[in-house]
Amino acid sequence: MDAVLLARIQFAVTVAFHFIFPSITIGLALLIAIAETIRHRTGGEVWDRMSAFWTRLFAVSFVVGVATGIVMEFQFGTNWSRYAKFVGDIFGAPLAAEGVFAFFLESGFLGLLLFGRERVGSRLRTFAAWMVALGSTLSAFWIIVANSWMQTPAGFRIVGDKAVLTDFWAAVFNPSTLPRYLHTVSSSWVMGAFLMTGIAAWFLLHHRHLGVARASLRLGLTVAFIGAALMFVTGDNSARQVANTQQAKFAAMQGLYTTTSGAPLTIWSLPPTQNPADAPEGPAVVVSRMLSFLTYGSFTAPVTGLDQFPQDQWAPIMPTFLAYHNMVLLGTVMLGLMLFGAWYLYRRSIEYHRGWLRLAVLAIPLPMIAIQLGWATAEVGRRPGSSTA
Amino acid sequence: MLTAQATSTAVSATDIAISLGLLVAVYAVLGLLWLFLVVREISHGPAPAPAGVVEEETLPLPSAGPLLRPAGGPMAGSGR
């Protein structure tokens, strides 16, 4: 294997492993902050124990997340030094901002929440929990800024062999930053909420810690349901942004070789091949004209296909298509599961549905798999450029 | 900029392969450590209720809704 492929694999391994932990901590931080708020307002003893328990799980994930995240930044220097030189002026700001504004905020207040929870007042403790949530969410923002600039670069000009920042805010709020950030954060909320719901369901199935389990199930399930619905709204927004600014990637995601007016939405099909001549003929589930409607709000709008781009600029179609479609499939399964859960919770019968509780335990990894598939869609679909500049 | 033009010229494929192997090994250890700590925390569970506070375990279950109330709940007869 050549160095480029190995460097790609190494970065992919690093990101995929690291990404497990921030998505858990972003989600859990919100849930802990909500639990602390309820504890502060009601004085509920169970919310106090619940918050302490989830803060310990948060801390374990936070530590591993930090350890794995540092490696990524070093890799820019070791494996990708020409890229680091090319974009150093632009990447430096968001990566530094992530450390100064977000990581220190998160880690400082996490220390207070972990070691000072009995030493500070109730109001300050609640404030600390919200600062941890804010810090973890802001941390994601600056990382997404850097990655979104690689997707849809803005606010720069090329001087010699370097990209030089000309407009900081244009670079920060490049076209894909907000859609991708909102989708990532809502997905992370779902991750944290599925973890909380699944573990609470396990406690209930084993008749353990019922007080904390019930409170965790109520909170986790509510946030998982709302988060899963939000995930679809933000995902739809993000996909439309890709259709408008990264048309070749969008065509690869949809497996659309030819520009089509009234393009159908493929729900399921055999995966497309890199060479259109080898495209499999087989059964497929499609909704006629729906892709045009979802993308542009018109059943007859043309959707740009891969035929508008030179073949050497196509992303690897099969992995992009498979990653995207399986992500959507998992999102649908998660929303369906939480829809039933929310109904059972509303009917106050959830503890009788042991099948659902078992499914909730088994479903803990689903958001993580979906998040990894979403990241693969974004990154594999971006090839062959390391930025589109 | 193309990805193929973005790598370090001074780092060989062998260097990357070795560091990749080491990273996978370190991450495997970190992953197992994380899993061990999480499972341990879950096994220990949350702190018990302080003395004088009635544990919810001793309280009755939330009542089931009229449509989905089963004849005998899964925990019926458990005294909880």
mmCIF file with all atom_site columns, N, CA and C in Angstrom, chain A residues 3-71:
data_model
loop_
_atom_site.group_PDB
_atom_site.id
_atom_site.type_symbol
_atom_site.label_atom_id
_atom_site.label_alt_id
_atom_site.label_comp_id
_atom_site.label_asym_id
_atom_site.label_entity_id
_atom_site.label_seq_id
_atom_site.pdbx_PDB_ins_code
_atom_site.Cartn_x
_atom_site.Cartn_y
_atom_site.Cartn_z
_atom_site.occupancy
_atom_site.B_iso_or_equiv
_atom_site.pdbx_formal_charge
_atom_site.auth_seq_id
_atom_site.auth_comp_id
_atom_site.auth_asym_id
_atom_site.auth_atom_id
_atom_site.pdbx_PDB_model_num
ATOM 1   N N  . ALA A 1 3  ? 1.770   5.341  0.693  1.00 0.00 ? 3  ALA A N  1
ATOM 2   C CA . ALA A 1 3  ? 1.726   6.166  1.904  1.00 0.00 ? 3  ALA A CA 1
ATOM 3   C C  . ALA A 1 3  ? 0.420   6.942  2.020  1.00 0.00 ? 3  ALA A C  1
ATOM 4   N N  . VAL A 1 4  ? -0.114  7.392  0.876  1.00 0.00 ? 4  VAL A N  1
ATOM 5   C CA . VAL A 1 4  ? -1.354  8.183  0.925  1.00 0.00 ? 4  VAL A CA 1
ATOM 6   C C  . VAL A 1 4  ? -2.503  7.340  1.479  1.00 0.00 ? 4  VAL A C  1
ATOM 7   N N  . LEU A 1 5  ? -2.633  6.126  0.964  1.00 0.00 ? 5  LEU A N  1
ATOM 8   C CA . LEU A 1 5  ? -3.726  5.261  1.428  1.00 0.00 ? 5  LEU A CA 1
ATOM 9   C C  . LEU A 1 5  ? -3.552  4.910  2.907  1.00 0.00 ? 5  LEU A C  1
ATOM 10  N N  . LEU A 1 6  ? -2.315  4.618  3.290  1.00 0.00 ? 6  LEU A N  1
ATOM 11  C CA . LEU A 1 6  ? -2.063  4.281  4.698  1.00 0.00 ? 6  LEU A CA 1
ATOM 12  C C  . LEU A 1 6  ? -2.345  5.480  5.610  1.00 0.00 ? 6  LEU A C  1
ATOM 13  N N  . ALA A 1 7  ? -1.946  6.661  5.164  1.00 0.00 ? 7  ALA A N  1
ATOM 14  C CA . ALA A 1 7  ? -2.207  7.868  5.962  1.00 0.00 ? 7  ALA A CA 1
ATOM 15  C C  . ALA A 1 7  ? -3.706  8.113  6.087  1.00 0.00 ? 7  ALA A C  1
ATOM 16  N N  . ARG A 1 8  ? -4.411  7.833  4.982  1.00 0.00 ? 8  ARG A N  1
ATOM 17  C CA . ARG A 1 8  ? -5.880  7.969  5.022  1.00 0.00 ? 8  ARG A CA 1
ATOM 18  C C  . ARG A 1 8  ? -6.480  6.987  6.027  1.00 0.00 ? 8  ARG A C  1
ATOM 19  N N  . ILE A 1 9  ? -6.013  5.743  5.948  1.00 0.00 ? 9  ILE A N  1
ATOM 20  C CA . ILE A 1 9  ? -6.546  4.714  6.862  1.00 0.00 ? 9  ILE A CA 1
ATOM 21  C C  . ILE A 1 9  ? -6.245  5.101  8.304  1.00 0.00 ? 9  ILE A C  1
ATOM 22  N N  . GLN A 1 10 ? -5.029  5.581  8.536  1.00 0.00 ? 10 GLN A N  1
ATOM 23  C CA . GLN A 1 10 ? -4.663  5.946  9.904  1.00 0.00 ? 10 GLN A CA 1
ATOM 24  C C  . GLN A 1 10 ? -5.537  7.085  10.437 1.00 0.00 ? 10 GLN A C  1
ATOM 25  N N  . PHE A 1 11 ? -5.763  8.073  9.600  1.00 0.00 ? 11 PHE A N  1
ATOM 26  C CA . PHE A 1 11 ? -6.602  9.185  10.063 1.00 0.00 ? 11 PHE A CA 1
ATOM 27  C C  . PHE A 1 11 ? -8.048  8.728  10.271 1.00 0.00 ? 11 PHE A C  1
ATOM 28  N N  . ALA A 1 12 ? -8.498  7.866  9.352  1.00 0.00 ? 12 ALA A N  1
ATOM 29  C CA . ALA A 1 12 ? -9.872  7.360  9.487  1.00 0.00 ? 12 ALA A CA 1
ATOM 30  C C  . ALA A 1 12 ? -10.030 6.554  10.777 1.00 0.00 ? 12 ALA A C  1
ATOM 31  N N  . VAL A 1 13 ? -9.044  5.713  11.080 1.00 0.00 ? 13 VAL A N  1
ATOM 32  C CA . VAL A 1 13 ? -9.098  4.908  12.315 1.00 0.00 ? 13 VAL A CA 1
ATOM 33  C C  . VAL A 1 13 ? -9.115  5.833  13.532 1.00 0.00 ? 13 VAL A C  1
ATOM 34  N N  . THR A 1 14 ? -8.240  6.836  13.496 1.00 0.00 ? 14 THR A N  1
ATOM 35  C CA . THR A 1 14 ? -8.143  7.756  14.633 1.00 0.00 ? 14 THR A CA 1
ATOM 36  C C  . THR A 1 14 ? -9.454  8.513  14.842 1.00 0.00 ? 14 THR A C  1
ATOM 37  N N  . VAL A 1 15 ? -9.985  9.061  13.746 1.00 0.00 ? 15 VAL A N  1
ATOM 38  C CA . VAL A 1 15 ? -11.222 9.848  13.864 1.00 0.00 ? 15 VAL A CA 1
ATOM 39  C C  . VAL A 1 15 ? -12.380 8.956  14.298 1.00 0.00 ? 15 VAL A C  1
ATOM 40  N N  . ALA A 1 16 ? -12.482 7.780  13.664 1.00 0.00 ? 16 ALA A N  1
ATOM 41  C CA . ALA A 1 16 ? -13.616 6.901  13.978 1.00 0.00 ? 16 ALA A CA 1
ATOM 42  C C  . ALA A 1 16 ? -13.600 6.507  15.455 1.00 0.00 ? 16 ALA A C  1
ATOM 43  N N  . PHE A 1 17 ? -12.426 6.200  15.970 1.00 0.00 ? 17 PHE A N  1
ATOM 44  C CA . PHE A 1 17 ? -12.349 5.801  17.385 1.00 0.00 ? 17 PHE A CA 1
ATOM 45  C C  . PHE A 1 17 ? -12.593 7.006  18.298 1.00 0.00 ? 17 PHE A C  1
ATOM 46  N N  . HIS A 1 18 ? -11.964 8.130  17.962 1.00 0.00 ? 18 HIS A N  1
ATOM 47  C CA . HIS A 1 18 ? -12.136 9.326  18.799 1.00 0.00 ? 18 HIS A CA 1
ATOM 48  C C  . HIS A 1 18 ? -13.599 9.768  18.839 1.00 0.00 ? 18 HIS A C  1
ATOM 49  N N  . PHE A 1 19 ? -14.264 9.672  17.693 1.00 0.00 ? 19 PHE A N  1
ATOM 50  C CA . PHE A 1 19 ? -15.607 10.243 17.563 1.00 0.00 ? 19 PHE A CA 1
ATOM 51  C C  . PHE A 1 19 ? -16.617 9.550  18.477 1.00 0.00 ? 19 PHE A C  1
ATOM 52  N N  . ILE A 1 20 ? -16.290 8.326  18.914 1.00 0.00 ? 20 ILE A N  1
ATOM 53  C CA . ILE A 1 20 ? -17.194 7.629  19.838 1.00 0.00 ? 20 ILE A CA 1
ATOM 54  C C  . ILE A 1 20 ? -17.405 8.472  21.099 1.00 0.00 ? 20 ILE A C  1
ATOM 55  N N  . PHE A 1 21 ? -16.330 9.051  21.594 1.00 0.00 ? 21 PHE A N  1
ATOM 56  C CA . PHE A 1 21 ? -16.367 9.635  22.938 1.00 0.00 ? 21 PHE A CA 1
ATOM 57  C C  . PHE A 1 21 ? -16.957 11.049 22.983 1.00 0.00 ? 21 PHE A C  1
ATOM 58  N N  . PRO A 1 22 ? -16.573 11.954 22.061 1.00 0.00 ? 22 PRO A N  1
ATOM 59  C CA . PRO A 1 22 ? -17.239 13.264 22.103 1.00 0.00 ? 22 PRO A CA 1
ATOM 60  C C  . PRO A 1 22 ? -18.741 13.163 21.882 1.00 0.00 ? 22 PRO A C  1
ATOM 61  N N  . SER A 1 23 ? -19.173 12.239 21.020 1.00 0.00 ? 23 SER A N  1
ATOM 62  C CA . SER A 1 23 ? -20.623 12.165 20.795 1.00 0.00 ? 23 SER A CA 1
ATOM 63  C C  . SER A 1 23 ? -21.333 11.701 22.069 1.00 0.00 ? 23 SER A C  1
ATOM 64  N N  . ILE A 1 24 ? -20.689 10.830 22.841 1.00 0.00 ? 24 ILE A N  1
ATOM 65  C CA . ILE A 1 24 ? -21.286 10.409 24.117 1.00 0.00 ? 24 ILE A CA 1
ATOM 66  C C  . ILE A 1 24 ? -21.296 11.583 25.101 1.00 0.00 ? 24 ILE A C  1
ATOM 67  N N  . THR A 1 25 ? -20.171 12.300 25.178 1.00 0.00 ? 25 THR A N  1
ATOM 68  C CA . THR A 1 25 ? -20.096 13.361 26.199 1.00 0.00 ? 25 THR A CA 1
ATOM 69  C C  . THR A 1 25 ? -20.988 14.555 25.853 1.00 0.00 ? 25 THR A C  1
ATOM 70  N N  . ILE A 1 26 ? -21.092 14.870 24.551 1.00 0.00 ? 26 ILE A N  1
ATOM 71  C CA . ILE A 1 26 ? -21.998 15.977 24.186 1.00 0.00 ? 26 ILE A CA 1
ATOM 72  C C  . ILE A 1 26 ? -23.425 15.629 24.596 1.00 0.00 ? 26 ILE A C  1
ATOM 73  N N  . GLY A 1 27 ? -23.820 14.387 24.332 1.00 0.00 ? 27 GLY A N  1
ATOM 74  C CA . GLY A 1 27 ? -25.180 13.966 24.683 1.00 0.00 ? 27 GLY A CA 1
ATOM 75  C C  . GLY A 1 27 ? -25.380 13.885 26.187 1.00 0.00 ? 27 GLY A C  1
ATOM 76  N N  . LEU A 1 28 ? -24.454 13.242 26.871 1.00 0.00 ? 28 LEU A N  1
ATOM 77  C CA . LEU A 1 28 ? -24.617 13.080 28.325 1.00 0.00 ? 28 LEU A CA 1
ATOM 78  C C  . LEU A 1 28 ? -24.556 14.422 29.047 1.00 0.00 ? 28 LEU A C  1
ATOM 79  N N  . ALA A 1 29 ? -23.724 15.350 28.532 1.00 0.00 ? 29 ALA A N  1
ATOM 80  C CA . ALA A 1 29 ? -23.598 16.655 29.204 1.00 0.00 ? 29 ALA A CA 1
ATOM 81  C C  . ALA A 1 29 ? -24.948 17.366 29.260 1.00 0.00 ? 29 ALA A C  1
ATOM 82  N N  . LEU A 1 30 ? -25.691 17.310 28.161 1.00 0.00 ? 30 LEU A N  1
ATOM 83  C CA . LEU A 1 30 ? -27.017 17.945 28.152 1.00 0.00 ? 30 LEU A CA 1
ATOM 84  C C  . LEU A 1 30 ? -27.942 17.264 29.156 1.00 0.00 ? 30 LEU A C  1
ATOM 85  N N  . LEU A 1 31 ? -27.909 15.938 29.164 1.00 0.00 ? 31 LEU A N  1
ATOM 86  C CA . LEU A 1 31 ? -28.804 15.187 30.056 1.00 0.00 ? 31 LEU A CA 1
ATOM 87  C C  . LEU A 1 31 ? -28.460 15.440 31.524 1.00 0.00 ? 31 LEU A C  1
ATOM 88  N N  . ILE A 1 32 ? -27.165 15.519 31.817 1.00 0.00 ? 32 ILE A N  1
ATOM 89  C CA . ILE A 1 32 ? -26.746 15.795 33.201 1.00 0.00 ? 32 ILE A CA 1
ATOM 90  C C  . ILE A 1 32 ? -27.179 17.206 33.604 1.00 0.00 ? 32 ILE A C  1
ATOM 91  N N  . ALA A 1 33 ? -27.034 18.149 32.684 1.00 0.00 ? 33 ALA A N  1
ATOM 92  C CA . ALA A 1 33 ? -27.440 19.537 32.993 1.00 0.00 ? 33 ALA A CA 1
ATOM 93  C C  . ALA A 1 33 ? -28.944 19.599 33.266 1.00 0.00 ? 33 ALA A C  1
ATOM 94  N N  . ILE A 1 34 ? -29.729 18.869 32.479 1.00 0.00 ? 34 ILE A N  1
ATOM 95  C CA . ILE A 1 34 ? -31.181 18.859 32.714 1.00 0.00 ? 34 ILE A CA 1
ATOM 96  C C  . ILE A 1 34 ? -31.474 18.205 34.071 1.00 0.00 ? 34 ILE A C  1
ATOM 97  N N  . ALA A 1 35 ? -30.795 17.094 34.353 1.00 0.00 ? 35 ALA A N  1
ATOM 98  C CA . ALA A 1 35 ? -31.012 16.404 35.637 1.00 0.00 ? 35 ALA A CA 1
ATOM 99  C C  . ALA A 1 35 ? -30.644 17.316 36.807 1.00 0.00 ? 35 ALA A C  1
ATOM 100 N N  . GLU A 1 36 ? -29.530 18.042 36.672 1.00 0.00 ? 36 GLU A N  1
ATOM 101 C CA . GLU A 1 36 ? -29.114 18.967 37.735 1.00 0.00 ? 36 GLU A CA 1
ATOM 102 C C  . GLU A 1 36 ? -30.141 20.083 37.922 1.00 0.00 ? 36 GLU A C  1
ATOM 103 N N  . THR A 1 37 ? -30.697 20.556 36.807 1.00 0.00 ? 37 THR A N  1
ATOM 104 C CA . THR A 1 37 ? -31.702 21.624 36.885 1.00 0.00 ? 37 THR A CA 1
ATOM 105 C C  . THR A 1 37 ? -32.947 21.132 37.624 1.00 0.00 ? 37 THR A C  1
ATOM 106 N N  . ILE A 1 38 ? -33.375 19.915 37.289 1.00 0.00 ? 38 ILE A N  1
ATOM 107 C CA . ILE A 1 38 ? -34.555 19.357 37.976 1.00 0.00 ? 38 ILE A CA 1
ATOM 108 C C  . ILE A 1 38 ? -34.244 19.173 39.458 1.00 0.00 ? 38 ILE A C  1
ATOM 109 N N  . ARG A 1 39 ? -33.041 18.684 39.747 1.00 0.00 ? 39 ARG A N  1
ATOM 110 C CA . ARG A 1 39 ? -32.637 18.511 41.153 1.00 0.00 ? 39 ARG A CA 1
ATOM 111 C C  . ARG A 1 39 ? -32.661 19.848 41.887 1.00 0.00 ? 39 ARG A C  1
ATOM 112 N N  . HIS A 1 40 ? -32.113 20.883 41.236 1.00 0.00 ? 40 HIS A N  1
ATOM 113 C CA . HIS A 1 40 ? -32.048 22.197 41.876 1.00 0.00 ? 40 HIS A CA 1
ATOM 114 C C  . HIS A 1 40 ? -33.459 22.749 42.139 1.00 0.00 ? 40 HIS A C  1
ATOM 115 N N  . ARG A 1 41 ? -34.363 22.534 41.182 1.00 0.00 ? 41 ARG A N  1
ATOM 116 C CA . ARG A 1 41 ? -35.698 23.118 41.310 1.00 0.00 ? 41 ARG A CA 1
ATOM 117 C C  . ARG A 1 41 ? -36.582 22.336 42.271 1.00 0.00 ? 41 ARG A C  1
ATOM 118 N N  . THR A 1 42 ? -36.433 20.992 42.245 1.00 0.00 ? 42 THR A N  1
ATOM 119 C CA . THR A 1 42 ? -37.360 20.179 43.046 1.00 0.00 ? 42 THR A CA 1
ATOM 120 C C  . THR A 1 42 ? -36.737 19.690 44.347 1.00 0.00 ? 42 THR A C  1
ATOM 121 N N  . GLY A 1 43 ? -35.394 19.702 44.397 1.00 0.00 ? 43 GLY A N  1
ATOM 122 C CA . GLY A 1 43 ? -34.730 19.134 45.566 1.00 0.00 ? 43 GLY A CA 1
ATOM 123 C C  . GLY A 1 43 ? -34.814 17.624 45.592 1.00 0.00 ? 43 GLY A C  1
ATOM 124 N N  . GLY A 1 44 ? -35.169 17.037 44.458 1.00 0.00 ? 44 GLY A N  1
ATOM 125 C CA . GLY A 1 44 ? -35.364 15.585 44.388 1.00 0.00 ? 44 GLY A CA 1
ATOM 126 C C  . GLY A 1 44 ? -34.064 14.829 44.637 1.00 0.00 ? 44 GLY A C  1
ATOM 127 N N  . GLU A 1 45 ? -34.090 13.979 45.643 1.00 0.00 ? 45 GLU A N  1
ATOM 128 C CA . GLU A 1 45 ? -32.881 13.232 46.020 1.00 0.00 ? 45 GLU A CA 1
ATOM 129 C C  . GLU A 1 45 ? -32.455 12.267 44.917 1.00 0.00 ? 45 GLU A C  1
ATOM 130 N N  . VAL A 1 46 ? -33.448 11.703 44.211 1.00 0.00 ? 46 VAL A N  1
ATOM 131 C CA . VAL A 1 46 ? -33.126 10.725 43.176 1.00 0.00 ? 46 VAL A CA 1
ATOM 132 C C  . VAL A 1 46 ? -32.371 11.380 42.013 1.00 0.00 ? 46 VAL A C  1
ATOM 133 N N  . TRP A 1 47 ? -32.707 12.641 41.714 1.00 0.00 ? 47 TRP A N  1
ATOM 134 C CA . TRP A 1 47 ? -32.027 13.352 40.631 1.00 0.00 ? 47 TRP A CA 1
ATOM 135 C C  . TRP A 1 47 ? -30.583 13.651 41.012 1.00 0.00 ? 47 TRP A C  1
ATOM 136 N N  . ASP A 1 48 ? -30.350 13.817 42.292 1.00 0.00 ? 48 ASP A N  1
ATOM 137 C CA . ASP A 1 48 ? -28.988 14.048 42.773 1.00 0.00 ? 48 ASP A CA 1
ATOM 138 C C  . ASP A 1 48 ? -28.134 12.801 42.533 1.00 0.00 ? 48 ASP A C  1
ATOM 139 N N  . ARG A 1 49 ? -28.651 11.654 42.931 1.00 0.00 ? 49 ARG A N  1
ATOM 140 C CA . ARG A 1 49 ? -27.899 10.402 42.744 1.00 0.00 ? 49 ARG A CA 1
ATOM 141 C C  . ARG A 1 49 ? -27.751 10.079 41.261 1.00 0.00 ? 49 ARG A C  1
ATOM 142 N N  . MET A 1 50 ? -28.802 10.382 40.524 1.00 0.00 ? 50 MET A N  1
ATOM 143 C CA . MET A 1 50 ? -28.758 10.111 39.080 1.00 0.00 ? 50 MET A CA 1
ATOM 144 C C  . MET A 1 50 ? -27.680 10.964 38.408 1.00 0.00 ? 50 MET A C  1
ATOM 145 N N  . SER A 1 51 ? -27.653 12.234 38.760 1.00 0.00 ? 51 SER A N  1
ATOM 146 C CA . SER A 1 51 ? -26.664 13.143 38.174 1.00 0.00 ? 51 SER A CA 1
ATOM 147 C C  . SER A 1 51 ? -25.248 12.693 38.518 1.00 0.00 ? 51 SER A C  1
ATOM 148 N N  . ALA A 1 52 ? -25.036 12.289 39.762 1.00 0.00 ? 52 ALA A N  1
ATOM 149 C CA . ALA A 1 52 ? -23.704 11.845 40.182 1.00 0.00 ? 52 ALA A CA 1
ATOM 150 C C  . ALA A 1 52 ? -23.278 10.604 39.404 1.00 0.00 ? 52 ALA A C  1
ATOM 151 N N  . PHE A 1 53 ? -24.213 9.683  39.223 1.00 0.00 ? 53 PHE A N  1
ATOM 152 C CA . PHE A 1 53 ? -23.904 8.444  38.501 1.00 0.00 ? 53 PHE A CA 1
ATOM 153 C C  . PHE A 1 53 ? -23.517 8.738  37.050 1.00 0.00 ? 53 PHE A C  1
ATOM 154 N N  . TRP A 1 54 ? -24.331 9.549  36.378 1.00 0.00 ? 54 TRP A N  1
ATOM 155 C CA . TRP A 1 54 ? -24.055 9.826  34.959 1.00 0.00 ? 54 TRP A CA 1
ATOM 156 C C  . TRP A 1 54 ? -22.829 10.718 34.787 1.00 0.00 ? 54 TRP A C  1
ATOM 157 N N  . THR A 1 55 ? -22.537 11.539 35.794 1.00 0.00 ? 55 THR A N  1
ATOM 158 C CA . THR A 1 55 ? -21.320 12.370 35.706 1.00 0.00 ? 55 THR A CA 1
ATOM 159 C C  . THR A 1 55 ? -20.081 11.479 35.742 1.00 0.00 ? 55 THR A C  1
ATOM 160 N N  . ARG A 1 56 ? -20.121 10.401 36.512 1.00 0.00 ? 56 ARG A N  1
ATOM 161 C CA . ARG A 1 56 ? -18.971 9.489  36.544 1.00 0.00 ? 56 ARG A CA 1
ATOM 162 C C  . ARG A 1 56 ? -18.781 8.814  35.177 1.00 0.00 ? 56 ARG A C  1
ATOM 163 N N  . LEU A 1 57 ? -19.876 8.378  34.564 1.00 0.00 ? 57 LEU A N  1
ATOM 164 C CA . LEU A 1 57 ? -19.766 7.769  33.229 1.00 0.00 ? 57 LEU A CA 1
ATOM 165 C C  . LEU A 1 57 ? -19.287 8.800  32.201 1.00 0.00 ? 57 LEU A C  1
ATOM 166 N N  . PHE A 1 58 ? -19.773 10.040 32.374 1.00 0.00 ? 58 PHE A N  1
ATOM 167 C CA . PHE A 1 58 ? -19.324 11.128 31.495 1.00 0.00 ? 58 PHE A CA 1
ATOM 168 C C  . PHE A 1 58 ? -17.812 11.304 31.615 1.00 0.00 ? 58 PHE A C  1
ATOM 169 N N  . ALA A 1 59 ? -17.317 11.317 32.848 1.00 0.00 ? 59 ALA A N  1
ATOM 170 C CA . ALA A 1 59 ? -15.894 11.585 33.087 1.00 0.00 ? 59 ALA A CA 1
ATOM 171 C C  . ALA A 1 59 ? -15.016 10.519 32.442 1.00 0.00 ? 59 ALA A C  1
ATOM 172 N N  . VAL A 1 60 ? -15.438 9.261  32.534 1.00 0.00 ? 60 VAL A N  1
ATOM 173 C CA . VAL A 1 60 ? -14.656 8.173  31.926 1.00 0.00 ? 60 VAL A CA 1
ATOM 174 C C  . VAL A 1 60 ? -14.561 8.384  30.410 1.00 0.00 ? 60 VAL A C  1
ATOM 175 N N  . SER A 1 61 ? -15.676 8.718  29.786 1.00 0.00 ? 61 SER A N  1
ATOM 176 C CA . SER A 1 61 ? -15.690 8.929  28.333 1.00 0.00 ? 61 SER A CA 1
ATOM 177 C C  . SER A 1 61 ? -14.902 10.179 27.958 1.00 0.00 ? 61 SER A C  1
ATOM 178 N N  . PHE A 1 62 ? -14.989 11.205 28.805 1.00 0.00 ? 62 PHE A N  1
ATOM 179 C CA . PHE A 1 62 ? -14.277 12.455 28.541 1.00 0.00 ? 62 PHE A CA 1
ATOM 180 C C  . PHE A 1 62 ? -12.766 12.218 28.510 1.00 0.00 ? 62 PHE A C  1
ATOM 181 N N  . VAL A 1 63 ? -12.267 11.463 29.474 1.00 0.00 ? 63 VAL A N  1
ATOM 182 C CA . VAL A 1 63 ? -10.813 11.222 29.569 1.00 0.00 ? 63 VAL A CA 1
ATOM 183 C C  . VAL A 1 63 ? -10.317 10.464 28.331 1.00 0.00 ? 63 VAL A C  1
ATOM 184 N N  . VAL A 1 64 ? -11.042 9.415  27.941 1.00 0.00 ? 64 VAL A N  1
ATOM 185 C CA . VAL A 1 64 ? -10.611 8.645  26.772 1.00 0.00 ? 64 VAL A CA 1
ATOM 186 C C  . VAL A 1 64 ? -10.734 9.519  25.512 1.00 0.00 ? 64 VAL A C  1
ATOM 187 N N  . GLY A 1 65 ? -11.752 10.351 25.457 1.00 0.00 ? 65 GLY A N  1
ATOM 188 C CA . GLY A 1 65 ? -11.919 11.259 24.316 1.00 0.00 ? 65 GLY A CA 1
ATOM 189 C C  . GLY A 1 65 ? -10.755 12.219 24.166 1.00 0.00 ? 65 GLY A C  1
ATOM 190 N N  . VAL A 1 66 ? -10.284 12.749 25.277 1.00 0.00 ? 66 VAL A N  1
ATOM 191 C CA . VAL A 1 66 ? -9.138  13.676 25.238 1.00 0.00 ? 66 VAL A CA 1
ATOM 192 C C  . VAL A 1 66 ? -7.892  12.934 24.743 1.00 0.00 ? 66 VAL A C  1
ATOM 193 N N  . ALA A 1 67 ? -7.673  11.748 25.287 1.00 0.00 ? 67 ALA A N  1
ATOM 194 C CA . ALA A 1 67 ? -6.468  10.987 24.920 1.00 0.00 ? 67 ALA A CA 1
ATOM 195 C C  . ALA A 1 67 ? -6.445  10.661 23.435 1.00 0.00 ? 67 ALA A C  1
ATOM 196 N N  . THR A 1 68 ? -7.599  10.323 22.886 1.00 0.00 ? 68 THR A N  1
ATOM 197 C CA . THR A 1 68 ? -7.635  9.951  21.464 1.00 0.00 ? 68 THR A CA 1
ATOM 198 C C  . THR A 1 68 ? -7.659  11.165 20.554 1.00 0.00 ? 68 THR A C  1
ATOM 199 N N  . GLY A 1 69 ? -8.174  12.283 21.055 1.00 0.00 ? 69 GLY A N  1
ATOM 200 C CA . GLY A 1 69 ? -8.283  13.486 20.223 1.00 0.00 ? 69 GLY A CA 1
ATOM 201 C C  . GLY A 1 69 ? -6.948  14.148 19.951 1.00 0.00 ? 69 GLY A C  1
ATOM 202 N N  . ILE A 1 70 ? -6.060  14.091 20.933 1.00 0.00 ? 70 ILE A N  1
ATOM 203 C CA . ILE A 1 70 ? -4.760  14.750 20.783 1.00 0.00 ? 70 ILE A CA 1
ATOM 204 C C  . ILE A 1 70 ? -3.982  14.145 19.609 1.00 0.00 ? 70 ILE A C  1
ATOM 205 N N  . VAL A 1 71 ? -4.131  12.837 19.437 1.00 0.00 ? 71 VAL A N  1
ATOM 206 C CA . VAL A 1 71 ? -3.404  12.146 18.365 1.00 0.00 ? 71 VAL A CA 1
ATOM 207 C C  . VAL A 1 71 ? -3.751  12.727 16.993 1.00 0.00 ? 71 VAL A C  1
#
